[in-house]
GROMACS .gro file of C-alpha atoms in nm:
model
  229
    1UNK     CA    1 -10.805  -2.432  -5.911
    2UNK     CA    2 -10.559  -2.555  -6.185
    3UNK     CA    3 -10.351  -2.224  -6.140
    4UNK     CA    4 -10.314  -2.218  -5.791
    5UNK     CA    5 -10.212  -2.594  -5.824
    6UNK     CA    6  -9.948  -2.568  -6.058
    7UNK     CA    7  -9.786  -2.292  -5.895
    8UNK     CA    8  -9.777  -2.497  -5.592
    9UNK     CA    9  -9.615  -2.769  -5.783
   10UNK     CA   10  -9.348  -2.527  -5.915
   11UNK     CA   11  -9.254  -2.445  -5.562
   12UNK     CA   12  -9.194  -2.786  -5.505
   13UNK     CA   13  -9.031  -2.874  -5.792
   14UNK     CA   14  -8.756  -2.563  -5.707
   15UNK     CA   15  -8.731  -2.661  -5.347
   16UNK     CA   16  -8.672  -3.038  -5.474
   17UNK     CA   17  -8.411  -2.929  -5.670
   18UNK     CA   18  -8.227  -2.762  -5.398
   19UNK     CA   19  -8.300  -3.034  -5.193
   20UNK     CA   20  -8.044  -3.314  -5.466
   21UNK     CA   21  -7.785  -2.992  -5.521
   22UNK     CA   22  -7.711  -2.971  -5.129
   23UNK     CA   23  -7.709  -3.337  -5.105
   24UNK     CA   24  -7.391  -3.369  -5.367
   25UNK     CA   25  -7.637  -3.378  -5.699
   26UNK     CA   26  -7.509  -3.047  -5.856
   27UNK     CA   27  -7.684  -3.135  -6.227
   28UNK     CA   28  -8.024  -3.235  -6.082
   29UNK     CA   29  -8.329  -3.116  -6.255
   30UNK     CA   30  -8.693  -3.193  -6.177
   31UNK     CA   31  -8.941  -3.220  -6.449
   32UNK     CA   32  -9.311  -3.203  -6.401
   33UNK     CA   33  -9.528  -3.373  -6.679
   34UNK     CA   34  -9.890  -3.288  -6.729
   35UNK     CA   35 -10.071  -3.614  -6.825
   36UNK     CA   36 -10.480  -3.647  -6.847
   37UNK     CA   37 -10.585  -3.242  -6.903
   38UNK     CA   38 -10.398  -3.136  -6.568
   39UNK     CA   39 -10.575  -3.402  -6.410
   40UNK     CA   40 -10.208  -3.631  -6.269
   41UNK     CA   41  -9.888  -3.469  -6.292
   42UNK     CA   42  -9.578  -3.703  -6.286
   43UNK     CA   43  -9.269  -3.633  -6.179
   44UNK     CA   44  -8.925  -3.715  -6.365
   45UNK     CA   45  -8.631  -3.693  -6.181
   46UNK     CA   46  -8.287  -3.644  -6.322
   47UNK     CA   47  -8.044  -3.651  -6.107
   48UNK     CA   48  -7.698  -3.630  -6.291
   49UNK     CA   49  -7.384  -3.719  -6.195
   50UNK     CA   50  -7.304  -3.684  -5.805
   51UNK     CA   51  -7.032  -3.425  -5.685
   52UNK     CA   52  -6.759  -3.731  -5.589
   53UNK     CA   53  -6.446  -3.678  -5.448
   54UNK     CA   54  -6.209  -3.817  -5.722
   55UNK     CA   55  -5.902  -3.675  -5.607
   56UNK     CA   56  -5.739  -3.446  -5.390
   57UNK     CA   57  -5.436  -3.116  -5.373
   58UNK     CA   58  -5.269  -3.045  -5.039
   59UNK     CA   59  -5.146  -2.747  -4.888
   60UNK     CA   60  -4.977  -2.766  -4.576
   61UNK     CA   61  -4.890  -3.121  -4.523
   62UNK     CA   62  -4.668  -3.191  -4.212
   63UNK     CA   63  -4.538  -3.509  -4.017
   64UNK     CA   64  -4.770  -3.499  -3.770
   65UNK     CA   65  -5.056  -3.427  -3.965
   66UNK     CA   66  -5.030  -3.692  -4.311
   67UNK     CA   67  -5.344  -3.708  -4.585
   68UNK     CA   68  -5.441  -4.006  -4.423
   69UNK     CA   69  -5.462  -3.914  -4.038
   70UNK     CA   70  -5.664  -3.584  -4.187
   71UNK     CA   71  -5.873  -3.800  -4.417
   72UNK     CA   72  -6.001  -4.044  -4.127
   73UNK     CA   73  -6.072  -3.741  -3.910
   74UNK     CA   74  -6.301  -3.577  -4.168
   75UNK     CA   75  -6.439  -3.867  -4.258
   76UNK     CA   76  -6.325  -3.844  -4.648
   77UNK     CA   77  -6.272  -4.137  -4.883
   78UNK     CA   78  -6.157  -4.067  -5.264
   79UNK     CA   79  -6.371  -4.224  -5.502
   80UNK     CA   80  -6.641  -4.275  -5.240
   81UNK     CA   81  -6.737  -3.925  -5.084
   82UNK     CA   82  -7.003  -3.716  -5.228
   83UNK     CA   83  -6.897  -3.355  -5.134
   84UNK     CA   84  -7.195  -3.121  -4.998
   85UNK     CA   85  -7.207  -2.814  -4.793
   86UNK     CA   86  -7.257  -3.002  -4.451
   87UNK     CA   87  -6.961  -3.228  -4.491
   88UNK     CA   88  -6.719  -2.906  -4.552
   89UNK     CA   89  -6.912  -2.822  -4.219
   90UNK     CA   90  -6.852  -3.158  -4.031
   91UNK     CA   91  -6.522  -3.199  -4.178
   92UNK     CA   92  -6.382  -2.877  -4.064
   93UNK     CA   93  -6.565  -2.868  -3.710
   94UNK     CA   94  -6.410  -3.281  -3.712
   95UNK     CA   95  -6.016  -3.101  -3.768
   96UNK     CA   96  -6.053  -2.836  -3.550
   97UNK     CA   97  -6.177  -3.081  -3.246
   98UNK     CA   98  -5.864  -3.301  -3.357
   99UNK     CA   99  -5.628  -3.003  -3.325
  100UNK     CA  100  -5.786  -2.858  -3.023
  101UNK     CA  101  -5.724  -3.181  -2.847
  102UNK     CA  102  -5.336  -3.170  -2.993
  103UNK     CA  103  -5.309  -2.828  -2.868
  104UNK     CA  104  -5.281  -2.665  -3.147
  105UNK     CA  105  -5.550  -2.385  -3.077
  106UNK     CA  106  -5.480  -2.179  -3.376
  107UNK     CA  107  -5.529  -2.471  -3.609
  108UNK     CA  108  -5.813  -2.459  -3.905
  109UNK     CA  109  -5.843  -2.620  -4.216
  110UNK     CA  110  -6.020  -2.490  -4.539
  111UNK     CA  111  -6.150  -2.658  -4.862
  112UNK     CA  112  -6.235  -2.573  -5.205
  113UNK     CA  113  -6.408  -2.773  -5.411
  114UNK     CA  114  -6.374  -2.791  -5.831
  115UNK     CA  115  -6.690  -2.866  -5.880
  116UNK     CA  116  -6.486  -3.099  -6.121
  117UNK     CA  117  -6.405  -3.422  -5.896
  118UNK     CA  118  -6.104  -3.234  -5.753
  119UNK     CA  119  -6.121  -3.123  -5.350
  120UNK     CA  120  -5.798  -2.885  -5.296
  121UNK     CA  121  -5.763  -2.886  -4.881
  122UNK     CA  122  -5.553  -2.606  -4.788
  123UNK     CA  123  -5.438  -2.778  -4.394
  124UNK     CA  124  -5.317  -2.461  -4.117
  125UNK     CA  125  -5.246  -2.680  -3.813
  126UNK     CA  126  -5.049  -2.410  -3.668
  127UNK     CA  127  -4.818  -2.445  -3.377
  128UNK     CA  128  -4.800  -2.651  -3.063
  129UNK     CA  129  -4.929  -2.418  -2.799
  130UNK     CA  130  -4.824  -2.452  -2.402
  131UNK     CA  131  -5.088  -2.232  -2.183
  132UNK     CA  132  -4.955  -2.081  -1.872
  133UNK     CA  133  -5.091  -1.832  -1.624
  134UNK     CA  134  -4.863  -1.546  -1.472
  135UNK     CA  135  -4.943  -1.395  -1.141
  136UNK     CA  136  -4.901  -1.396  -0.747
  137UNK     CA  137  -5.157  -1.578  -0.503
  138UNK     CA  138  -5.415  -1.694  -0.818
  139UNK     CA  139  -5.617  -1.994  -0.774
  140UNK     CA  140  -5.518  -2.164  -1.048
  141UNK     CA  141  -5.749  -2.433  -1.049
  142UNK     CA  142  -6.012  -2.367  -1.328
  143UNK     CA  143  -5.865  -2.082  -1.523
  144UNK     CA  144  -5.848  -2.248  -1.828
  145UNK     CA  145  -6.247  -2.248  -1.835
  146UNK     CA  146  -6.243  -1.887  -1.888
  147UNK     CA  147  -5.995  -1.935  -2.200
  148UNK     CA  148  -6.226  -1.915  -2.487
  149UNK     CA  149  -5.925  -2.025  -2.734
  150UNK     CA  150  -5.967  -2.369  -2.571
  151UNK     CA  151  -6.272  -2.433  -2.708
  152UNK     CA  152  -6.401  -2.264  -2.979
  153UNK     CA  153  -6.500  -2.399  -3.328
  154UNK     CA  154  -6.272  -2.173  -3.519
  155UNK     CA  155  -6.004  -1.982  -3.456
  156UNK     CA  156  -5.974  -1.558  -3.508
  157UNK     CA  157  -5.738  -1.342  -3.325
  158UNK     CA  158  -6.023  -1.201  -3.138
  159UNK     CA  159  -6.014  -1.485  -2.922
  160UNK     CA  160  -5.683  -1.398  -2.759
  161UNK     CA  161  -5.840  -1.043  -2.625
  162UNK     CA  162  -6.145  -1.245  -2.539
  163UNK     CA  163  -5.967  -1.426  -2.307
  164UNK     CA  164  -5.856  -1.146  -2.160
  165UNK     CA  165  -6.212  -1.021  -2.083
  166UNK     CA  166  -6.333  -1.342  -1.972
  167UNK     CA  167  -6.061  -1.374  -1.692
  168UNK     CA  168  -6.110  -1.040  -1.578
  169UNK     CA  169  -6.503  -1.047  -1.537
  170UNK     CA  170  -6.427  -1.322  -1.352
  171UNK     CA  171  -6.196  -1.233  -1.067
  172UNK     CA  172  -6.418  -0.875  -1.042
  173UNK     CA  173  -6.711  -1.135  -0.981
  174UNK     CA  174  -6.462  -1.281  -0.739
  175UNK     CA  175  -6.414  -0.915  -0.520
  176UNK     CA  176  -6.110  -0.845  -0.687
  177UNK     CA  177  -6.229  -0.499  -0.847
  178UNK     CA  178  -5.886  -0.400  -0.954
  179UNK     CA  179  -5.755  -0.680  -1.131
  180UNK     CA  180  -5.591  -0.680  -1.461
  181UNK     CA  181  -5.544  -0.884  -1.740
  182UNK     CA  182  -5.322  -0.885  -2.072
  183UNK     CA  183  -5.157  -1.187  -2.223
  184UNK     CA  184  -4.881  -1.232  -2.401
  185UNK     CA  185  -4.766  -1.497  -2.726
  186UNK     CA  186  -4.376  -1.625  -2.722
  187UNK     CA  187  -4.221  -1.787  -3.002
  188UNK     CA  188  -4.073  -2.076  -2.845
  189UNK     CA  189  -3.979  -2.318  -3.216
  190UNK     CA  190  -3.956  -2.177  -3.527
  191UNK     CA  191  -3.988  -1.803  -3.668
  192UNK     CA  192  -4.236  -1.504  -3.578
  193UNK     CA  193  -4.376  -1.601  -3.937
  194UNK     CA  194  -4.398  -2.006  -3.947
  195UNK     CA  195  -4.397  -2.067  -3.527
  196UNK     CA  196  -4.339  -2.392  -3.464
  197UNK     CA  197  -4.447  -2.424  -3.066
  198UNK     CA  198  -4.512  -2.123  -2.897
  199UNK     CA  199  -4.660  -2.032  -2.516
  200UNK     CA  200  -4.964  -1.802  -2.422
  201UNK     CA  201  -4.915  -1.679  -2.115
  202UNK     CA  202  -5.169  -1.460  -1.947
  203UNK     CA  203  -5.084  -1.200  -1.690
  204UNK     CA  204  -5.295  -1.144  -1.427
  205UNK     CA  205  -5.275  -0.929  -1.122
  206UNK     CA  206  -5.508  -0.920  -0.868
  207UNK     CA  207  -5.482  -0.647  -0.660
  208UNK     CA  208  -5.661  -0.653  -0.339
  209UNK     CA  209  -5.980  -0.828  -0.290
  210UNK     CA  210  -6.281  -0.589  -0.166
  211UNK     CA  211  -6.528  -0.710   0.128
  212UNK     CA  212  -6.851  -0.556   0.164
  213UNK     CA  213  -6.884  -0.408   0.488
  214UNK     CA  214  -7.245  -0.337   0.447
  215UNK     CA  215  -7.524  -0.235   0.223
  216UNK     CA  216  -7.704   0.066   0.265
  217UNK     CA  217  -8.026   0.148   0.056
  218UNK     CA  218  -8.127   0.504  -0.040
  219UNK     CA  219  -8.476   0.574  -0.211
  220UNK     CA  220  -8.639   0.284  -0.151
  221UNK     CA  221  -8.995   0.348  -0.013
  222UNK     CA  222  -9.208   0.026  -0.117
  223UNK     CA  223  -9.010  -0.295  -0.078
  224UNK     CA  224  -8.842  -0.453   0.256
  225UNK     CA  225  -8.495  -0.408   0.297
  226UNK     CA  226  -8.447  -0.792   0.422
  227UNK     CA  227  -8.594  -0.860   0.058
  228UNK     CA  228  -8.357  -0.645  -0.142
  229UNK     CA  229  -8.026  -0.811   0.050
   0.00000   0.00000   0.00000
């Protein structure tokens, strides 16, 4: 039926339309043009002029991180780059890889577009971070797997007390029931405000590991007790 037809094509015409905005086509309109008594219906795109990168406004410039060492990592060229929601994505996932692997674990960058050819890029590299573990008789080999911080794709002070969590399920798995874990942040360059370098250092403490001397099963009438251990 006509009806049911050109509400179909109205979906489609709104969906296309979203479709050209996310790809960097802000101005793009759709029109559908009934030709031949319903019978064809031809589509005119319009597609306007594309959301390009023109120029950029810093925030947060330093030595070690320039315009153009942050430019090649997220993969932005002035005058070339057609700004959409997925490049913010890739472009911040991109910085944060670059400062995780700098150790600079608190490090993030945000953007904010114009909408008017002008990207500002506010850049928080953050400090220069030395991880250290603090504790008698820990196996120190693979700790820093259970260091969320490490790894993540964005930084929040949660992650600190994560890492507390994570270290601490972990040695309980291990037999050490008692354990405990805190961590602590030292200024090591710079103020409490603008740190320059700085050291995480969690503090763990064992306590004594707990052996299993045997199991014992109590209300269990229907399955083995070689199956249950």
């Amino acid at each position: 039926p006509t009806q049911s037809r050109l509400a179909w094509w109205r979906v489609w015409r709104a969906l296309a339309e979203t479709r050209l905005k996310e790809a960097g086509y802000p101005e793009a309109k759709v029109e559908l043009l009934r030709e031949d008594e319903d019978r064809r219906m031809v589509v005119n795109l319009k597609m306007g002029p594309p959301a390009l990168v023109q120029r950029l406004e810093w925030k947060g410039l330093t030595d070690a991180y320039g315009a153009e060492k942050v430019l090649k990592s997220a993969g932005i060229v002035p005058g070339k780059t057609i700004w959409t929601e997925t490049l913010r994505r890739q472009a911040q996932a991109a910085l944060r890889k670059r400062f995780l692997k700098d150790h600079r674990y608190v490090g993030g960058v945000d953007f904010d577009w114009s909408g008017t050819g002008v990207l500002r890029v506010n850049l928080q590299p953050g400090p220069l971070i030395h991880l250290a573990f603090e504790g008698q008789h820990l196996p120190w080999w693979g700790l820093k797997e259970w260091v969320p911080l490490l790894r993540s794709a964005r930084f929040s002070q949660e992650l600190f007390e994560e890492g507390d969590r994570r270290l601490l399920r972990h040695f309980i798995e291990k037999g050490f029931l008692d354990a405990q874990v805190a961590h602590r942040y030292e200024v090591l360059r710079g103020t409490e405000t603008a740190p320059e370098e700085a050291r995480l250092i969690y503090v763990i403490q064992l306590g004594e590991k707990v052996y299993a001397q045997g199991i014992q099963f109590e209300g269990n009438q229907q399955i083995p007790e070689r199956e249950l251990r």
